[in-house]
């Protein structure tokens, strides 16, 4: 059994995110889904992104950190889109993290050291995803994976 923390996308902690977590639980994993939006969900990405901007990335990161503080350090951090930001930042800085799965988004590697040794990272994106390919995420993923000893881009 692996501990997995699923960090939701801009629509919030939706039925789809919870269903994904439930499937992981059904496969024998212990899954935690922090609610970065404090109970709010959104019908459009634009509305969710606007809400995230109004709350601030620092607050979203603090919310994720506060949940992680209650768990053993040995977790896999999995982020969907907007949830990649805290997943990637925490996977790069939290001792004991087992790995990171970054879906549909990616940030550049942490400076100056790059991705931490011993933390596998997988970046997942759809084929010809215009947001991933045209908004800088693909370039960030290539840079991140170049700095990682164990990393892969999965399309």
Short mmCIF file of N, CA and C in Angstrom, two decimals:
data_model
loop_
_atom_site.label_atom_id
_atom_site.label_comp_id
_atom_site.label_asym_id
_atom_site.label_seq_id
_atom_site.Cartn_x
_atom_site.Cartn_y
_atom_site.Cartn_z
N UNK A 1 0.84 -1.18 0.00
CA UNK A 1 0.00 0.00 0.00
C UNK A 1 0.89 1.24 0.00
N UNK A 2 0.55 2.17 -0.88
CA UNK A 2 1.26 3.43 -0.98
C UNK A 2 0.34 4.55 -0.57
N UNK A 3 0.87 5.52 0.17
CA UNK A 3 0.13 6.73 0.47
C UNK A 3 0.20 7.67 -0.73
N UNK A 4 -0.94 8.13 -1.18
CA UNK A 4 -1.01 9.03 -2.33
C UNK A 4 -1.84 10.25 -1.94
N UNK A 5 -1.31 11.42 -2.22
CA UNK A 5 -2.03 12.67 -2.00
C UNK A 5 -2.40 13.22 -3.37
N UNK A 6 -3.69 13.35 -3.62
CA UNK A 6 -4.20 13.85 -4.90
C UNK A 6 -4.58 15.31 -4.72
N UNK A 7 -3.94 16.18 -5.49
CA UNK A 7 -4.20 17.62 -5.43
C UNK A 7 -5.02 18.02 -6.66
N UNK A 8 -6.20 18.55 -6.39
CA UNK A 8 -7.21 18.76 -7.42
C UNK A 8 -6.88 19.89 -8.39
N UNK A 9 -7.66 19.89 -9.48
CA UNK A 9 -7.55 20.88 -10.54
C UNK A 9 -8.36 22.13 -10.20
N UNK A 10 -8.46 23.03 -11.18
CA UNK A 10 -9.11 24.32 -10.97
C UNK A 10 -10.61 24.23 -10.71
N UNK A 11 -11.23 23.11 -11.03
CA UNK A 11 -12.65 22.98 -10.74
C UNK A 11 -12.91 22.65 -9.28
N UNK A 12 -11.86 22.27 -8.56
CA UNK A 12 -11.99 21.97 -7.14
C UNK A 12 -12.04 20.47 -6.87
N UNK A 13 -12.45 20.15 -5.69
CA UNK A 13 -12.53 18.75 -5.23
C UNK A 13 -13.85 18.15 -5.72
N UNK A 14 -13.88 17.87 -7.01
CA UNK A 14 -15.10 17.45 -7.70
C UNK A 14 -15.35 15.95 -7.55
N UNK A 15 -16.52 15.53 -8.01
CA UNK A 15 -16.86 14.10 -8.02
C UNK A 15 -15.85 13.32 -8.87
N UNK A 16 -15.38 13.91 -9.95
CA UNK A 16 -14.40 13.23 -10.79
C UNK A 16 -13.08 13.00 -10.07
N UNK A 17 -12.61 14.00 -9.35
CA UNK A 17 -11.37 13.87 -8.58
C UNK A 17 -11.56 12.83 -7.48
N UNK A 18 -12.68 12.90 -6.79
CA UNK A 18 -12.94 11.94 -5.72
C UNK A 18 -13.12 10.53 -6.27
N UNK A 19 -13.71 10.40 -7.45
CA UNK A 19 -13.84 9.09 -8.08
C UNK A 19 -12.49 8.51 -8.46
N UNK A 20 -11.59 9.35 -8.95
CA UNK A 20 -10.24 8.91 -9.26
C UNK A 20 -9.55 8.42 -7.98
N UNK A 21 -9.69 9.19 -6.90
CA UNK A 21 -9.10 8.79 -5.62
C UNK A 21 -9.70 7.48 -5.12
N UNK A 22 -10.99 7.32 -5.32
CA UNK A 22 -11.65 6.09 -4.90
C UNK A 22 -11.11 4.89 -5.68
N UNK A 23 -10.82 5.07 -6.97
CA UNK A 23 -10.24 3.98 -7.76
C UNK A 23 -8.86 3.61 -7.23
N UNK A 24 -8.08 4.60 -6.84
CA UNK A 24 -6.77 4.32 -6.25
C UNK A 24 -6.91 3.58 -4.92
N UNK A 25 -7.89 3.99 -4.13
CA UNK A 25 -8.16 3.31 -2.87
C UNK A 25 -8.57 1.87 -3.13
N UNK A 26 -9.40 1.65 -4.14
CA UNK A 26 -9.82 0.31 -4.50
C UNK A 26 -8.67 -0.57 -4.95
N UNK A 27 -7.59 0.05 -5.43
CA UNK A 27 -6.40 -0.69 -5.84
C UNK A 27 -5.46 -0.94 -4.66
N UNK A 28 -5.90 -0.53 -3.46
CA UNK A 28 -5.13 -0.84 -2.26
C UNK A 28 -4.28 0.28 -1.71
N UNK A 29 -4.43 1.48 -2.22
CA UNK A 29 -3.63 2.61 -1.75
C UNK A 29 -4.39 3.41 -0.69
N UNK A 30 -3.64 4.11 0.13
CA UNK A 30 -4.24 5.01 1.11
C UNK A 30 -4.19 6.41 0.50
N UNK A 31 -5.35 6.96 0.16
CA UNK A 31 -5.43 8.18 -0.63
C UNK A 31 -6.02 9.32 0.19
N UNK A 32 -5.40 10.48 0.07
CA UNK A 32 -5.87 11.70 0.72
C UNK A 32 -6.08 12.75 -0.37
N UNK A 33 -7.21 13.45 -0.31
CA UNK A 33 -7.52 14.49 -1.29
C UNK A 33 -7.77 15.80 -0.54
N UNK A 34 -6.72 16.60 -0.33
CA UNK A 34 -6.93 17.88 0.35
C UNK A 34 -7.89 18.78 -0.43
N UNK A 35 -8.66 19.57 0.28
CA UNK A 35 -9.58 20.50 -0.36
C UNK A 35 -8.94 21.88 -0.34
N UNK A 36 -8.24 22.21 -1.41
CA UNK A 36 -7.52 23.48 -1.49
C UNK A 36 -8.45 24.67 -1.60
N UNK A 37 -9.70 24.43 -2.01
CA UNK A 37 -10.67 25.52 -2.21
C UNK A 37 -11.69 25.63 -1.09
N UNK A 38 -11.46 24.95 0.02
CA UNK A 38 -12.32 25.06 1.21
C UNK A 38 -13.80 24.84 0.87
N UNK A 39 -14.08 23.76 0.13
CA UNK A 39 -15.45 23.39 -0.14
C UNK A 39 -16.04 23.94 -1.43
N UNK A 40 -15.35 24.84 -2.08
CA UNK A 40 -15.89 25.42 -3.32
C UNK A 40 -15.51 24.57 -4.53
N UNK A 41 -16.43 24.44 -5.45
CA UNK A 41 -16.16 23.84 -6.76
C UNK A 41 -16.68 24.79 -7.82
N UNK A 42 -16.22 24.60 -9.05
CA UNK A 42 -16.54 25.54 -10.12
C UNK A 42 -16.94 24.79 -11.38
N UNK A 43 -17.80 25.40 -12.17
CA UNK A 43 -18.28 24.81 -13.41
C UNK A 43 -17.41 25.12 -14.60
N UNK A 44 -16.46 26.03 -14.43
CA UNK A 44 -15.56 26.35 -15.54
C UNK A 44 -14.15 26.53 -15.00
N UNK A 45 -13.20 26.21 -15.86
CA UNK A 45 -11.79 26.38 -15.49
C UNK A 45 -11.51 27.85 -15.20
N UNK A 46 -12.07 28.75 -16.01
CA UNK A 46 -11.83 30.18 -15.81
C UNK A 46 -12.28 30.63 -14.43
N UNK A 47 -13.44 30.16 -13.98
CA UNK A 47 -13.93 30.54 -12.65
C UNK A 47 -13.03 29.97 -11.55
N UNK A 48 -12.59 28.72 -11.72
CA UNK A 48 -11.71 28.11 -10.73
C UNK A 48 -10.35 28.79 -10.67
N UNK A 49 -9.82 29.14 -11.82
CA UNK A 49 -8.52 29.83 -11.87
C UNK A 49 -8.66 31.22 -11.23
N UNK A 50 -9.77 31.90 -11.51
CA UNK A 50 -9.99 33.21 -10.89
C UNK A 50 -10.07 33.08 -9.37
N UNK A 51 -10.75 32.05 -8.90
CA UNK A 51 -10.84 31.83 -7.45
C UNK A 51 -9.45 31.55 -6.88
N UNK A 52 -8.69 30.69 -7.53
CA UNK A 52 -7.34 30.37 -7.05
C UNK A 52 -6.49 31.63 -6.99
N UNK A 53 -6.60 32.49 -7.99
CA UNK A 53 -5.84 33.74 -8.00
C UNK A 53 -6.27 34.65 -6.86
N UNK A 54 -7.57 34.67 -6.56
CA UNK A 54 -8.04 35.53 -5.47
C UNK A 54 -7.59 35.03 -4.11
N UNK A 55 -7.50 33.71 -3.97
CA UNK A 55 -7.03 33.12 -2.71
C UNK A 55 -5.52 33.28 -2.59
N UNK A 56 -4.83 33.07 -3.70
CA UNK A 56 -3.37 33.19 -3.73
C UNK A 56 -2.68 31.84 -3.65
N UNK A 57 -1.64 31.69 -4.44
CA UNK A 57 -0.92 30.41 -4.49
C UNK A 57 -0.28 30.07 -3.15
N UNK A 58 0.11 31.07 -2.38
CA UNK A 58 0.69 30.81 -1.06
C UNK A 58 -0.31 30.15 -0.12
N UNK A 59 -1.55 30.61 -0.15
CA UNK A 59 -2.58 30.02 0.71
C UNK A 59 -2.89 28.59 0.26
N UNK A 60 -2.97 28.37 -1.07
CA UNK A 60 -3.23 27.02 -1.56
C UNK A 60 -2.11 26.08 -1.15
N UNK A 61 -0.87 26.54 -1.24
CA UNK A 61 0.27 25.73 -0.82
C UNK A 61 0.20 25.44 0.68
N UNK A 62 -0.15 26.44 1.48
CA UNK A 62 -0.29 26.24 2.93
C UNK A 62 -1.37 25.21 3.25
N UNK A 63 -2.47 25.24 2.50
CA UNK A 63 -3.54 24.27 2.74
C UNK A 63 -3.06 22.86 2.44
N UNK A 64 -2.32 22.70 1.36
CA UNK A 64 -1.77 21.38 1.03
C UNK A 64 -0.76 20.96 2.09
N UNK A 65 0.11 21.88 2.50
CA UNK A 65 1.12 21.56 3.52
C UNK A 65 0.48 21.15 4.83
N UNK A 66 -0.61 21.81 5.22
CA UNK A 66 -1.23 21.49 6.50
C UNK A 66 -1.80 20.08 6.50
N UNK A 67 -2.33 19.62 5.36
CA UNK A 67 -2.81 18.24 5.28
C UNK A 67 -1.63 17.27 5.28
N UNK A 68 -0.58 17.59 4.54
CA UNK A 68 0.60 16.71 4.50
C UNK A 68 1.24 16.58 5.88
N UNK A 69 1.15 17.63 6.68
CA UNK A 69 1.74 17.59 8.02
C UNK A 69 1.08 16.53 8.90
N UNK A 70 -0.13 16.11 8.56
CA UNK A 70 -0.84 15.10 9.36
C UNK A 70 -0.56 13.68 8.87
N UNK A 71 0.20 13.55 7.79
CA UNK A 71 0.45 12.24 7.17
C UNK A 71 1.90 11.83 7.34
N UNK A 72 2.19 10.54 7.23
CA UNK A 72 3.59 10.13 7.20
C UNK A 72 4.28 10.79 6.00
N UNK A 73 5.58 11.04 6.08
CA UNK A 73 6.26 11.71 4.98
C UNK A 73 6.31 10.90 3.69
N UNK A 74 6.20 9.59 3.77
CA UNK A 74 6.32 8.72 2.59
C UNK A 74 5.02 8.72 1.80
N UNK A 75 4.88 9.70 0.94
CA UNK A 75 3.69 9.86 0.10
C UNK A 75 4.11 10.06 -1.34
N UNK A 76 3.25 9.68 -2.26
CA UNK A 76 3.37 10.08 -3.66
C UNK A 76 2.43 11.27 -3.82
N UNK A 77 2.93 12.34 -4.40
CA UNK A 77 2.11 13.54 -4.61
C UNK A 77 1.68 13.57 -6.07
N UNK A 78 0.38 13.61 -6.29
CA UNK A 78 -0.20 13.59 -7.63
C UNK A 78 -1.04 14.84 -7.81
N UNK A 79 -0.68 15.65 -8.80
CA UNK A 79 -1.43 16.87 -9.04
C UNK A 79 -2.04 16.88 -10.42
N UNK A 80 -3.27 17.39 -10.49
CA UNK A 80 -3.95 17.61 -11.76
C UNK A 80 -3.95 19.10 -12.07
N UNK A 81 -3.35 19.48 -13.17
CA UNK A 81 -3.38 20.85 -13.68
C UNK A 81 -2.99 21.85 -12.59
N UNK A 82 -3.92 22.65 -12.08
CA UNK A 82 -3.60 23.62 -11.03
C UNK A 82 -2.99 22.94 -9.81
N UNK A 83 -3.39 21.71 -9.52
CA UNK A 83 -2.85 20.97 -8.39
C UNK A 83 -1.41 20.54 -8.57
N UNK A 84 -0.89 20.66 -9.81
CA UNK A 84 0.52 20.36 -10.06
C UNK A 84 1.41 21.35 -9.31
N UNK A 85 0.97 22.58 -9.18
CA UNK A 85 1.82 23.60 -8.54
C UNK A 85 2.20 23.18 -7.12
N UNK A 86 1.23 22.93 -6.22
CA UNK A 86 1.65 22.49 -4.89
C UNK A 86 2.28 21.10 -4.90
N UNK A 87 1.80 20.19 -5.76
CA UNK A 87 2.38 18.84 -5.80
C UNK A 87 3.86 18.90 -6.15
N UNK A 88 4.19 19.65 -7.17
CA UNK A 88 5.58 19.73 -7.61
C UNK A 88 6.45 20.46 -6.59
N UNK A 89 5.94 21.55 -6.05
CA UNK A 89 6.72 22.30 -5.06
C UNK A 89 6.98 21.47 -3.81
N UNK A 90 5.97 20.77 -3.33
CA UNK A 90 6.13 19.99 -2.11
C UNK A 90 6.97 18.73 -2.36
N UNK A 91 6.82 18.11 -3.51
CA UNK A 91 7.64 16.93 -3.82
C UNK A 91 9.12 17.30 -3.90
N UNK A 92 9.40 18.50 -4.32
CA UNK A 92 10.79 18.95 -4.45
C UNK A 92 11.40 19.37 -3.12
N UNK A 93 10.58 19.62 -2.11
CA UNK A 93 11.10 20.18 -0.87
C UNK A 93 10.80 19.35 0.38
N UNK A 94 9.86 18.46 0.32
CA UNK A 94 9.44 17.71 1.53
C UNK A 94 10.26 16.44 1.66
N UNK A 95 11.02 16.29 2.73
CA UNK A 95 11.79 15.07 2.93
C UNK A 95 10.88 13.84 3.03
N UNK A 96 11.32 12.75 2.42
CA UNK A 96 10.60 11.49 2.52
C UNK A 96 9.61 11.22 1.41
N UNK A 97 9.32 12.22 0.56
CA UNK A 97 8.35 12.01 -0.52
C UNK A 97 8.85 10.89 -1.42
N UNK A 98 7.93 9.99 -1.80
CA UNK A 98 8.28 8.83 -2.62
C UNK A 98 8.33 9.13 -4.10
N UNK A 99 7.61 10.15 -4.54
CA UNK A 99 7.59 10.48 -5.96
C UNK A 99 6.51 11.49 -6.26
N UNK A 100 6.51 11.96 -7.52
CA UNK A 100 5.52 12.93 -7.97
C UNK A 100 4.96 12.51 -9.32
N UNK A 101 3.65 12.69 -9.47
CA UNK A 101 2.97 12.47 -10.74
C UNK A 101 2.29 13.80 -11.07
N UNK A 102 2.70 14.39 -12.17
CA UNK A 102 2.23 15.72 -12.56
C UNK A 102 1.40 15.58 -13.83
N UNK A 103 0.11 15.86 -13.74
CA UNK A 103 -0.80 15.62 -14.87
C UNK A 103 -1.28 16.94 -15.47
N UNK A 104 -0.99 17.13 -16.74
CA UNK A 104 -1.51 18.22 -17.56
C UNK A 104 -0.87 19.57 -17.26
N UNK A 105 0.22 19.61 -16.50
CA UNK A 105 0.93 20.86 -16.23
C UNK A 105 2.31 20.52 -15.69
N UNK A 106 3.19 21.50 -15.74
CA UNK A 106 4.53 21.32 -15.17
C UNK A 106 5.17 22.68 -14.97
N UNK A 107 5.93 22.80 -13.90
CA UNK A 107 6.72 24.00 -13.63
C UNK A 107 8.18 23.70 -13.97
N UNK A 108 8.98 24.74 -14.18
CA UNK A 108 10.43 24.50 -14.37
C UNK A 108 11.02 23.85 -13.11
N UNK A 109 12.19 23.23 -13.27
CA UNK A 109 12.81 22.60 -12.09
C UNK A 109 13.20 23.64 -11.05
N UNK A 110 13.25 23.21 -9.79
CA UNK A 110 13.66 24.15 -8.75
C UNK A 110 15.11 24.59 -8.97
N UNK A 111 15.36 25.84 -8.72
CA UNK A 111 16.71 26.40 -8.88
C UNK A 111 17.36 26.51 -7.52
N UNK A 112 18.66 26.37 -7.40
CA UNK A 112 19.60 26.04 -8.46
C UNK A 112 19.86 24.54 -8.58
N UNK A 113 19.35 23.75 -7.66
CA UNK A 113 19.76 22.35 -7.55
C UNK A 113 19.05 21.41 -8.53
N UNK A 114 17.95 21.83 -9.13
CA UNK A 114 17.19 20.91 -9.96
C UNK A 114 16.32 20.00 -9.11
N UNK A 115 15.79 18.98 -9.75
CA UNK A 115 14.89 18.04 -9.06
C UNK A 115 15.69 17.21 -8.06
N UNK A 116 15.14 16.94 -6.88
CA UNK A 116 15.90 16.21 -5.86
C UNK A 116 16.20 14.75 -6.26
N UNK A 117 17.40 14.33 -5.98
CA UNK A 117 17.80 12.94 -6.24
C UNK A 117 16.94 12.00 -5.41
N UNK A 118 16.61 10.87 -5.98
CA UNK A 118 15.85 9.86 -5.25
C UNK A 118 14.35 10.06 -5.25
N UNK A 119 13.86 11.08 -5.94
CA UNK A 119 12.42 11.32 -6.02
C UNK A 119 11.99 11.16 -7.48
N UNK A 120 11.43 10.01 -7.83
CA UNK A 120 10.97 9.81 -9.21
C UNK A 120 9.86 10.80 -9.56
N UNK A 121 9.84 11.21 -10.82
CA UNK A 121 8.80 12.14 -11.28
C UNK A 121 8.30 11.68 -12.65
N UNK A 122 6.98 11.72 -12.82
CA UNK A 122 6.35 11.41 -14.10
C UNK A 122 5.46 12.59 -14.46
N UNK A 123 5.57 13.03 -15.70
CA UNK A 123 4.73 14.11 -16.20
C UNK A 123 3.81 13.50 -17.26
N UNK A 124 2.52 13.66 -17.07
CA UNK A 124 1.53 13.10 -18.00
C UNK A 124 0.81 14.26 -18.70
N UNK A 125 0.72 14.15 -20.03
CA UNK A 125 -0.01 15.16 -20.82
C UNK A 125 -0.62 14.48 -22.03
N UNK A 126 -1.71 15.02 -22.49
CA UNK A 126 -2.35 14.48 -23.68
C UNK A 126 -1.54 14.81 -24.93
N UNK A 127 -1.69 13.98 -25.94
CA UNK A 127 -1.06 14.26 -27.23
C UNK A 127 -1.62 15.57 -27.77
N UNK A 128 -0.74 16.41 -28.24
CA UNK A 128 -1.13 17.69 -28.86
C UNK A 128 -2.05 18.52 -27.96
N UNK A 129 -1.78 18.54 -26.67
CA UNK A 129 -2.54 19.35 -25.72
C UNK A 129 -2.09 20.80 -25.90
N UNK A 130 -2.94 21.68 -26.43
CA UNK A 130 -2.49 23.05 -26.72
C UNK A 130 -2.08 23.83 -25.46
N UNK A 131 -2.73 23.57 -24.35
CA UNK A 131 -2.35 24.28 -23.12
C UNK A 131 -0.97 23.83 -22.66
N UNK A 132 -0.74 22.53 -22.66
CA UNK A 132 0.55 21.99 -22.23
C UNK A 132 1.66 22.38 -23.21
N UNK A 133 1.38 22.24 -24.50
CA UNK A 133 2.40 22.47 -25.51
C UNK A 133 2.68 23.95 -25.77
N UNK A 134 1.65 24.79 -25.71
CA UNK A 134 1.81 26.19 -26.11
C UNK A 134 1.99 27.16 -24.95
N UNK A 135 1.72 26.73 -23.74
CA UNK A 135 1.80 27.64 -22.59
C UNK A 135 3.08 27.48 -21.77
N UNK A 136 4.05 26.74 -22.29
CA UNK A 136 5.33 26.60 -21.62
C UNK A 136 5.49 25.37 -20.75
N UNK A 137 4.41 24.62 -20.55
CA UNK A 137 4.51 23.44 -19.70
C UNK A 137 5.40 22.36 -20.32
N UNK A 138 5.32 22.17 -21.63
CA UNK A 138 6.16 21.16 -22.29
C UNK A 138 7.63 21.50 -22.13
N UNK A 139 7.98 22.77 -22.31
CA UNK A 139 9.38 23.18 -22.11
C UNK A 139 9.80 23.00 -20.66
N UNK A 140 8.92 23.35 -19.73
CA UNK A 140 9.22 23.16 -18.30
C UNK A 140 9.40 21.68 -17.99
N UNK A 141 8.57 20.83 -18.59
CA UNK A 141 8.68 19.39 -18.35
C UNK A 141 10.02 18.86 -18.87
N UNK A 142 10.43 19.29 -20.06
CA UNK A 142 11.72 18.84 -20.59
C UNK A 142 12.86 19.27 -19.67
N UNK A 143 12.81 20.50 -19.17
CA UNK A 143 13.85 20.99 -18.27
C UNK A 143 13.83 20.23 -16.95
N UNK A 144 12.63 20.01 -16.41
CA UNK A 144 12.51 19.27 -15.15
C UNK A 144 13.07 17.87 -15.31
N UNK A 145 12.66 17.19 -16.38
CA UNK A 145 13.09 15.81 -16.57
C UNK A 145 14.58 15.72 -16.86
N UNK A 146 15.17 16.74 -17.47
CA UNK A 146 16.62 16.76 -17.69
C UNK A 146 17.37 16.85 -16.36
N UNK A 147 16.73 17.44 -15.34
CA UNK A 147 17.39 17.59 -14.04
C UNK A 147 17.07 16.42 -13.10
N UNK A 148 16.19 15.52 -13.51
CA UNK A 148 15.77 14.41 -12.66
C UNK A 148 16.50 13.12 -13.04
N UNK A 149 16.97 12.40 -12.05
CA UNK A 149 17.63 11.12 -12.31
C UNK A 149 16.64 10.06 -12.76
N UNK A 150 15.40 10.15 -12.28
CA UNK A 150 14.36 9.17 -12.61
C UNK A 150 13.11 9.92 -12.98
N UNK A 151 12.96 10.22 -14.27
CA UNK A 151 11.80 10.97 -14.72
C UNK A 151 11.38 10.56 -16.10
N UNK A 152 10.12 10.82 -16.44
CA UNK A 152 9.60 10.48 -17.76
C UNK A 152 8.41 11.35 -18.09
N UNK A 153 8.28 11.65 -19.37
CA UNK A 153 7.10 12.32 -19.90
C UNK A 153 6.25 11.24 -20.56
N UNK A 154 4.98 11.16 -20.16
CA UNK A 154 4.07 10.15 -20.69
C UNK A 154 2.96 10.88 -21.43
N UNK A 155 2.80 10.54 -22.72
CA UNK A 155 1.74 11.19 -23.53
C UNK A 155 0.84 10.15 -24.11
#
